[in-house]
Amino acid sequence: MRRLTLATALLLLAPAAAFAHAGEGIAGGFVGGFLHPLLGPDHVAAMVAVGLWGAFLGAPAIVLLPVIFPLVMACGGILGILGVPLPGVEIGIALSAAVLGLMVALAARPPLWVAALIVGTFAIFHGYAHGAEFPDGADAVAFFAGFVIATGLLHLCGIAFGLLASWPNGRIAVRLAGSAIAAAGIVFLVQLA
Amino acid sequence: MMRMRAAFAALVLLAAPEAAQAHVVIEGMSGFSGGLLHPLLVPAHILALLGGGLMAGCQSRRDGIALIAIFAGSLGVASGLVATAYAAQEPGLVLLAATAIAGLGAAYGRPLPLPASAIVVGLVAIALLLDSVPAVPSRAETMLALSGTALTAIALFAFVTMLSVAARPGWPRTGIRIAGSWCAASALLVLVAQLAR
């Protein structure tokens, strides 16, 4: 009986067995990073909207937006990691879904630099949120690779759906999807108010 | 008394925090076989080989092959440095910086001047090997492990480079640019996270 008590006490003291935080180690870090954008509906809506808008605008936006977005997002992530104050991050993320969804719904075709500026500005807010919430115990490479890949895959989902805009009925479907994202963005904004 | 000592020793061992391991260690895997697996088990090294290979693959076929040779040569230079007992300061950070530059080169998607891409590829190779030096006392065992690491690194780098060189214009080339931007973004974030810690 005493042996059992001692064994239990020893097991409870074992630090390696106690993973108080999810997302530790390489696999945990990657899963944690990968799920980070996917578990936030505001992130998902905005990222899909970026892809939809890129596909709607056609070349060269369809190529440039998914290439530029992760790089600008990394700049926002760096601000988050360093703890540089950035006001209104959650509002910026919710607003990104509303504005980008609206752009798709209205089939807006601004000059490429304007589109890149809008998307880039919102990328800073998204990156900041991910960078600021980087868990201490996680493997940094695995976590950041996971969240960058997940974000990129959401763009690609948006692009894949946005390619339907080549057909008249598909164009309506894409604009409806944009309207739904814009509505979701407004709901996110109202929830924050 | 003996039982008490054993229990105390077990208690100390279990309560002791695990040694901070920067790299994954697999029991029974050491020497050449451990070195062979090393680049496949360290996420930063996979990222570096991917970023470097994608950038090299954005060059012409001839330059891509030249960059594979430069990569192999740079690994040889790094092995020579290790053989002379050179201990680099923070090679992991240099590797991340080089990976970020290589990723940006791939995201750019156009051929770069050969000297510029050669410097980046050389930096990736040297930093990768210096970051792979195992914590073993024997120099012979160190060199054996590093020769395994170098073999895997060359094979992976050459594979990614030749795959990228062969990519056709259109979606495959766009995919390379997107993957390059992912590598650059990840490496930049990790670099800053490690510097900030």
Short mmCIF file of C-alpha atoms in Angstrom, two decimals:
data_model
loop_
_atom_site.label_atom_id
_atom_site.label_comp_id
_atom_site.label_asym_id
_atom_site.label_seq_id
_atom_site.Cartn_x
_atom_site.Cartn_y
_atom_site.Cartn_z
CA MET A 1 0.00 0.00 0.00
CA ARG A 2 2.85 2.33 0.96
CA ARG A 3 4.58 1.45 -2.32
CA LEU A 4 1.46 2.37 -4.22
CA THR A 5 1.25 5.69 -2.42
CA LEU A 6 4.93 6.39 -3.14
CA ALA A 7 4.52 5.45 -6.80
CA THR A 8 1.50 7.73 -7.12
CA ALA A 9 3.39 10.58 -5.46
CA LEU A 10 6.34 10.09 -7.83
CA LEU A 11 4.11 10.04 -10.87
CA LEU A 12 2.39 13.22 -9.79
CA LEU A 13 5.77 14.90 -9.40
CA ALA A 14 6.91 13.93 -12.90
CA PRO A 15 7.12 17.19 -14.85
CA ALA A 16 7.47 15.65 -18.30
CA ALA A 17 4.19 13.86 -18.05
CA ALA A 18 2.25 16.98 -17.13
CA PHE A 19 1.40 18.92 -20.26
CA ALA A 20 -0.55 21.79 -18.76
CA HIS A 21 -0.76 23.58 -22.10
CA ALA A 22 -1.84 22.20 -25.41
CA GLY A 23 0.52 22.76 -28.30
CA GLU A 24 3.84 21.72 -26.78
CA GLY A 25 6.59 20.12 -28.84
CA ILE A 26 6.81 20.00 -32.62
CA ALA A 27 3.55 18.17 -33.36
CA GLY A 28 1.63 20.12 -30.74
CA GLY A 29 3.12 23.38 -31.99
CA PHE A 30 2.14 22.66 -35.58
CA VAL A 31 -1.38 21.59 -34.66
CA GLY A 32 -1.76 24.61 -32.37
CA GLY A 33 -0.54 26.97 -35.09
CA PHE A 34 -2.60 25.29 -37.80
CA LEU A 35 -5.79 25.44 -35.76
CA HIS A 36 -5.24 29.01 -34.59
CA PRO A 37 -6.70 30.73 -37.68
CA LEU A 38 -9.26 27.95 -38.23
CA LEU A 39 -10.82 28.28 -34.78
CA GLY A 40 -11.55 31.99 -35.20
CA PRO A 41 -14.62 32.48 -37.44
CA ASP A 42 -13.57 36.10 -38.06
CA HIS A 43 -10.17 34.94 -39.33
CA VAL A 44 -11.74 32.23 -41.51
CA ALA A 45 -14.28 34.63 -43.05
CA ALA A 46 -11.65 37.28 -43.85
CA MET A 47 -9.10 34.83 -45.28
CA VAL A 48 -11.67 33.18 -47.55
CA ALA A 49 -12.78 36.66 -48.65
CA VAL A 50 -9.19 37.51 -49.64
CA GLY A 51 -9.13 34.44 -51.89
CA LEU A 52 -12.58 35.17 -53.32
CA TRP A 53 -11.65 38.76 -54.12
CA GLY A 54 -8.32 37.69 -55.65
CA ALA A 55 -10.13 35.25 -57.94
CA PHE A 56 -12.75 37.88 -58.76
CA LEU A 57 -10.12 40.45 -59.71
CA GLY A 58 -8.26 37.91 -61.88
CA ALA A 59 -4.59 38.18 -62.93
CA PRO A 60 -2.32 39.53 -61.54
CA ALA A 61 -4.26 39.97 -58.25
CA ILE A 62 -5.05 36.25 -58.04
CA VAL A 63 -1.28 35.56 -57.91
CA LEU A 64 -0.13 38.59 -55.95
CA LEU A 65 -2.61 38.60 -53.06
CA PRO A 66 -1.80 35.07 -51.72
CA VAL A 67 1.94 35.83 -52.11
CA ILE A 68 1.91 39.28 -50.49
CA PHE A 69 -0.60 38.55 -47.71
CA PRO A 70 1.59 36.11 -45.67
CA LEU A 71 4.55 38.48 -45.89
CA VAL A 72 2.58 41.50 -44.66
CA MET A 73 0.88 39.29 -42.07
CA ALA A 74 4.36 38.31 -40.82
CA CYS A 75 5.11 42.02 -40.26
CA GLY A 76 1.95 42.23 -38.12
CA GLY A 77 2.99 39.03 -36.34
CA ILE A 78 6.38 40.56 -35.52
CA LEU A 79 4.63 43.55 -33.90
CA GLY A 80 2.53 41.09 -31.86
CA ILE A 81 5.54 39.04 -30.75
CA LEU A 82 7.44 42.16 -29.72
CA GLY A 83 4.41 43.43 -27.82
CA VAL A 84 4.23 46.70 -29.76
CA PRO A 85 0.82 48.22 -28.88
CA LEU A 86 -1.66 48.16 -31.76
CA PRO A 87 -5.10 49.54 -30.90
CA GLY A 88 -8.33 48.00 -32.15
CA VAL A 89 -6.94 44.64 -33.28
CA GLU A 90 -10.22 42.74 -32.80
CA ILE A 91 -12.17 45.56 -34.47
CA GLY A 92 -9.71 45.52 -37.36
CA ILE A 93 -10.17 41.76 -37.82
CA ALA A 94 -13.97 41.99 -37.72
CA LEU A 95 -13.87 44.99 -40.05
CA SER A 96 -11.68 43.03 -42.48
CA ALA A 97 -14.41 40.40 -42.92
CA ALA A 98 -17.06 43.11 -43.42
CA VAL A 99 -15.03 45.19 -45.91
CA LEU A 100 -13.52 42.32 -47.90
CA GLY A 101 -16.89 40.55 -48.05
CA LEU A 102 -18.49 43.78 -49.26
CA MET A 103 -15.84 44.15 -51.98
CA VAL A 104 -16.73 40.68 -53.28
CA ALA A 105 -20.48 41.29 -52.94
CA LEU A 106 -20.26 44.55 -54.89
CA ALA A 107 -17.84 43.01 -57.42
CA ALA A 108 -15.54 45.97 -56.74
CA ARG A 109 -12.61 46.30 -59.12
CA PRO A 110 -10.30 49.00 -57.74
CA PRO A 111 -6.75 49.47 -59.09
CA LEU A 112 -4.39 46.70 -57.96
CA TRP A 113 -2.47 48.97 -55.58
CA VAL A 114 -5.70 49.95 -53.80
CA ALA A 115 -6.73 46.29 -53.42
CA ALA A 116 -3.23 45.41 -52.16
CA LEU A 117 -3.35 48.33 -49.69
CA ILE A 118 -6.75 47.25 -48.29
CA VAL A 119 -5.73 43.60 -47.98
CA GLY A 120 -2.27 44.48 -46.60
CA THR A 121 -3.70 46.78 -43.92
CA PHE A 122 -6.01 44.04 -42.66
CA ALA A 123 -3.18 41.47 -42.85
CA ILE A 124 -1.33 43.47 -40.18
CA PHE A 125 -4.25 43.01 -37.74
CA HIS A 126 -4.56 39.28 -38.44
CA GLY A 127 -0.80 38.72 -38.09
CA TYR A 128 -0.69 40.75 -34.89
CA ALA A 129 -3.37 38.58 -33.27
CA HIS A 130 -1.50 35.38 -34.15
CA GLY A 131 1.90 36.73 -33.07
CA ALA A 132 0.62 38.07 -29.75
CA GLU A 133 -0.99 34.73 -28.88
CA PHE A 134 2.13 32.62 -29.59
CA PRO A 135 2.21 30.07 -26.71
CA ASP A 136 5.45 29.94 -24.73
CA GLY A 137 5.91 26.18 -24.69
CA ALA A 138 5.30 25.60 -28.40
CA ASP A 139 7.96 24.91 -31.01
CA ALA A 140 8.24 28.26 -32.79
CA VAL A 141 8.93 26.90 -36.29
CA ALA A 142 6.11 24.36 -36.10
CA PHE A 143 3.62 26.89 -34.67
CA PHE A 144 4.31 29.66 -37.18
CA ALA A 145 4.58 27.28 -40.15
CA GLY A 146 1.23 25.81 -39.07
CA PHE A 147 -0.57 29.12 -38.89
CA VAL A 148 0.97 30.46 -42.13
CA ILE A 149 0.00 27.26 -43.98
CA ALA A 150 -3.54 27.28 -42.55
CA THR A 151 -3.97 30.92 -43.58
CA GLY A 152 -2.65 30.17 -47.05
CA LEU A 153 -4.97 27.18 -47.42
CA LEU A 154 -7.95 29.38 -46.48
CA HIS A 155 -6.90 31.77 -49.27
CA LEU A 156 -6.69 28.86 -51.68
CA CYS A 157 -10.19 27.71 -50.63
CA GLY A 158 -11.44 31.20 -51.41
CA ILE A 159 -9.62 31.24 -54.75
CA ALA A 160 -10.97 27.80 -55.67
CA PHE A 161 -14.55 28.92 -54.95
CA GLY A 162 -13.91 32.31 -56.56
CA LEU A 163 -12.93 30.63 -59.84
CA LEU A 164 -16.64 29.86 -60.24
CA ALA A 165 -16.97 33.54 -61.18
CA SER A 166 -15.93 32.55 -64.71
CA TRP A 167 -19.54 31.40 -65.23
CA PRO A 168 -22.59 33.70 -64.93
CA ASN A 169 -24.32 31.57 -62.26
CA GLY A 170 -21.01 31.04 -60.48
CA ARG A 171 -20.53 34.80 -60.40
CA ILE A 172 -23.82 35.15 -58.53
CA ALA A 173 -22.76 32.38 -56.10
CA VAL A 174 -19.45 34.11 -55.42
CA ARG A 175 -21.15 37.48 -54.82
CA LEU A 176 -23.64 35.77 -52.49
CA ALA A 177 -20.73 34.24 -50.58
CA GLY A 178 -19.21 37.72 -50.34
CA SER A 179 -22.51 39.06 -48.98
CA ALA A 180 -22.62 36.29 -46.36
CA ILE A 181 -19.05 37.12 -45.27
CA ALA A 182 -19.86 40.84 -45.09
CA ALA A 183 -22.94 40.07 -42.96
CA ALA A 184 -20.84 37.85 -40.69
CA GLY A 185 -18.30 40.67 -40.38
CA ILE A 186 -21.04 43.08 -39.30
CA VAL A 187 -22.20 40.54 -36.70
CA PHE A 188 -18.60 40.28 -35.41
CA LEU A 189 -18.44 44.07 -35.16
CA VAL A 190 -21.77 44.26 -33.31
CA GLN A 191 -20.57 41.60 -30.86
CA LEU A 192 -17.51 43.71 -30.10
CA ALA A 193 -19.54 46.88 -29.54
CA MET B 1 17.72 2.35 3.88
CA MET B 2 18.63 1.09 0.40
CA ARG B 3 14.98 1.29 -0.61
CA MET B 4 14.73 4.83 0.74
CA ARG B 5 17.79 5.89 -1.27
CA ALA B 6 16.37 4.35 -4.43
CA ALA B 7 13.05 6.12 -3.85
CA PHE B 8 14.83 9.42 -3.23
CA ALA B 9 16.94 9.00 -6.37
CA ALA B 10 13.80 8.25 -8.39
CA LEU B 11 12.10 11.28 -6.90
CA VAL B 12 15.00 13.55 -7.85
CA LEU B 13 15.15 12.14 -11.37
CA LEU B 14 11.43 12.50 -11.96
CA ALA B 15 11.16 15.95 -10.41
CA ALA B 16 14.12 17.26 -12.38
CA PRO B 17 13.00 19.31 -15.39
CA GLU B 18 13.86 17.77 -18.73
CA ALA B 19 17.00 19.00 -20.39
CA ALA B 20 16.17 21.66 -22.95
CA GLN B 21 16.44 19.88 -26.25
CA ALA B 22 16.63 22.13 -29.27
CA HIS B 23 16.57 19.14 -31.55
CA VAL B 24 14.63 15.93 -31.59
CA VAL B 25 16.57 12.94 -30.31
CA ILE B 26 15.57 9.39 -31.13
CA GLU B 27 16.91 6.70 -28.89
CA GLY B 28 19.32 4.37 -30.65
CA MET B 29 19.78 6.83 -33.50
CA SER B 30 23.25 8.25 -33.38
CA GLY B 31 26.28 8.47 -35.60
CA PHE B 32 25.71 8.27 -39.35
CA SER B 33 22.06 7.11 -39.17
CA GLY B 34 21.23 9.82 -36.64
CA GLY B 35 22.86 12.38 -38.93
CA LEU B 36 20.90 11.09 -41.91
CA LEU B 37 17.61 11.66 -40.08
CA HIS B 38 18.59 14.96 -38.45
CA PRO B 39 17.46 17.38 -41.21
CA LEU B 40 14.13 15.55 -41.47
CA LEU B 41 13.41 15.90 -37.75
CA VAL B 42 14.26 19.55 -37.20
CA PRO B 43 11.48 21.84 -38.53
CA ALA B 44 13.86 24.79 -39.02
CA HIS B 45 16.08 22.65 -41.24
CA ILE B 46 13.18 21.38 -43.33
CA LEU B 47 12.04 25.00 -43.77
CA ALA B 48 15.56 26.07 -44.78
CA LEU B 49 15.96 23.29 -47.34
CA LEU B 50 12.51 24.01 -48.76
CA GLY B 51 13.08 27.78 -48.97
CA GLY B 52 16.58 27.43 -50.42
CA GLY B 53 15.49 24.78 -52.92
CA LEU B 54 12.49 26.82 -54.07
CA MET B 55 14.67 29.89 -54.62
CA ALA B 56 17.27 27.84 -56.51
CA GLY B 57 14.44 26.36 -58.58
CA CYS B 58 13.35 29.82 -59.72
CA GLN B 59 16.65 30.14 -61.65
CA SER B 60 17.40 28.61 -65.03
CA ARG B 61 18.07 24.87 -65.14
CA ARG B 62 21.80 25.49 -65.58
CA ASP B 63 21.97 27.90 -62.62
CA GLY B 64 19.83 25.53 -60.55
CA ILE B 65 22.35 22.74 -61.06
CA ALA B 66 25.21 25.16 -60.28
CA LEU B 67 23.44 26.11 -57.03
CA ILE B 68 23.14 22.44 -56.03
CA ALA B 69 26.90 22.13 -56.52
CA ILE B 70 27.47 25.34 -54.49
CA PHE B 71 25.22 23.97 -51.74
CA ALA B 72 27.22 20.73 -51.60
CA GLY B 73 30.52 22.65 -51.65
CA SER B 74 29.38 24.92 -48.83
CA LEU B 75 28.46 21.88 -46.73
CA GLY B 76 32.04 20.68 -47.34
CA VAL B 77 33.39 24.06 -46.16
CA ALA B 78 31.23 23.87 -43.03
CA SER B 79 32.47 20.33 -42.35
CA GLY B 80 36.03 21.65 -42.62
CA LEU B 81 35.19 24.38 -40.09
CA VAL B 82 33.78 21.80 -37.66
CA ALA B 83 36.87 19.60 -38.16
CA THR B 84 39.04 22.52 -37.07
CA ALA B 85 36.95 22.72 -33.86
CA TYR B 86 35.22 25.95 -34.98
CA ALA B 87 32.16 26.63 -32.81
CA ALA B 88 29.66 29.01 -34.40
CA GLN B 89 27.65 31.49 -32.37
CA GLU B 90 23.89 31.08 -32.92
CA PRO B 91 23.98 29.31 -36.31
CA GLY B 92 20.24 28.70 -35.93
CA LEU B 93 19.49 32.41 -36.14
CA VAL B 94 21.70 32.80 -39.23
CA LEU B 95 19.88 29.84 -40.77
CA LEU B 96 16.48 31.46 -40.14
CA ALA B 97 17.65 34.77 -41.63
CA ALA B 98 19.02 32.99 -44.71
CA THR B 99 15.77 31.00 -45.00
CA ALA B 100 13.74 34.21 -44.90
CA ILE B 101 15.87 35.74 -47.69
CA ALA B 102 15.63 32.54 -49.75
CA GLY B 103 11.85 32.45 -49.26
CA LEU B 104 11.58 36.06 -50.41
CA GLY B 105 13.65 35.16 -53.48
CA ALA B 106 11.23 32.32 -54.27
CA ALA B 107 8.21 34.59 -53.64
CA TYR B 108 9.71 37.11 -56.11
CA GLY B 109 9.50 34.31 -58.65
CA ARG B 110 12.07 35.60 -61.12
CA PRO B 111 15.69 34.53 -61.63
CA LEU B 112 18.17 36.39 -59.43
CA PRO B 113 21.81 37.08 -60.37
CA LEU B 114 23.80 33.88 -59.76
CA PRO B 115 26.26 35.47 -57.27
CA ALA B 116 23.37 36.71 -55.09
CA SER B 117 21.56 33.38 -55.03
CA ALA B 118 24.91 31.56 -54.51
CA ILE B 119 25.59 33.62 -51.35
CA VAL B 120 22.13 32.82 -49.93
CA VAL B 121 22.40 29.11 -50.76
CA GLY B 122 25.94 28.96 -49.33
CA LEU B 123 24.76 30.65 -46.14
CA VAL B 124 21.87 28.18 -45.79
CA ALA B 125 24.23 25.21 -46.22
CA ILE B 126 26.93 26.43 -43.80
CA ALA B 127 24.45 27.53 -41.10
CA LEU B 128 22.49 24.27 -41.44
CA LEU B 129 25.56 22.09 -40.92
CA LEU B 130 26.93 24.19 -38.06
CA ASP B 131 23.48 23.99 -36.42
CA SER B 132 23.57 20.19 -36.74
CA VAL B 133 26.75 19.52 -34.76
CA PRO B 134 25.84 16.73 -32.31
CA ALA B 135 26.74 16.91 -28.64
CA VAL B 136 29.19 14.00 -28.69
CA PRO B 137 32.72 14.12 -27.33
CA SER B 138 34.36 12.16 -30.18
CA ARG B 139 35.37 14.15 -33.26
CA ALA B 140 35.15 11.02 -35.43
CA GLU B 141 31.56 10.44 -34.35
CA THR B 142 30.74 14.11 -34.95
CA MET B 143 32.09 13.97 -38.50
CA LEU B 144 30.25 10.69 -39.14
CA ALA B 145 26.96 12.23 -38.02
CA LEU B 146 27.58 15.39 -40.06
CA SER B 147 28.34 13.36 -43.19
CA GLY B 148 24.91 11.75 -42.80
CA THR B 149 23.30 15.16 -42.31
CA ALA B 150 25.07 16.51 -45.38
CA LEU B 151 23.88 13.60 -47.54
CA THR B 152 20.23 14.08 -46.58
CA ALA B 153 20.51 17.86 -46.94
CA ILE B 154 21.97 17.60 -50.46
CA ALA B 155 19.34 15.04 -51.50
CA LEU B 156 16.44 17.17 -50.21
CA PHE B 157 17.83 20.43 -51.59
CA ALA B 158 18.47 18.88 -55.01
CA PHE B 159 15.00 17.29 -55.05
CA VAL B 160 13.19 20.56 -54.27
CA THR B 161 15.40 22.52 -56.69
CA MET B 162 14.90 20.17 -59.63
CA LEU B 163 11.16 19.89 -58.93
CA SER B 164 10.89 23.69 -58.94
CA VAL B 165 13.03 24.06 -62.06
CA ALA B 166 10.73 21.62 -63.86
CA ALA B 167 7.55 23.51 -62.82
CA ARG B 168 5.63 24.92 -65.76
CA PRO B 169 4.43 28.52 -65.99
CA GLY B 170 0.95 29.10 -64.61
CA TRP B 171 -0.36 27.46 -61.46
CA PRO B 172 2.77 25.36 -60.70
CA ARG B 173 4.99 28.49 -60.79
CA THR B 174 2.40 30.39 -58.73
CA GLY B 175 2.45 27.54 -56.22
CA ILE B 176 6.23 27.92 -55.87
CA ARG B 177 5.85 31.66 -55.24
CA ILE B 178 3.14 31.07 -52.63
CA ALA B 179 5.23 28.35 -50.90
CA GLY B 180 8.22 30.73 -50.97
CA SER B 181 6.20 33.46 -49.25
CA TRP B 182 5.04 30.94 -46.61
CA CYS B 183 8.69 29.96 -45.95
CA ALA B 184 9.78 33.60 -45.70
CA ALA B 185 6.87 34.56 -43.41
CA SER B 186 7.43 31.56 -41.11
CA ALA B 187 11.20 32.10 -40.91
CA LEU B 188 10.81 35.83 -40.17
CA LEU B 189 8.31 35.16 -37.37
CA VAL B 190 10.44 32.43 -35.80
CA LEU B 191 13.57 34.58 -36.06
CA VAL B 192 11.88 37.45 -34.20
CA ALA B 193 10.28 35.07 -31.66
CA GLN B 194 13.70 33.56 -30.87
CA LEU B 195 15.38 36.95 -30.64
CA ALA B 196 12.59 38.22 -28.38
CA ARG B 197 12.82 35.24 -25.96
#
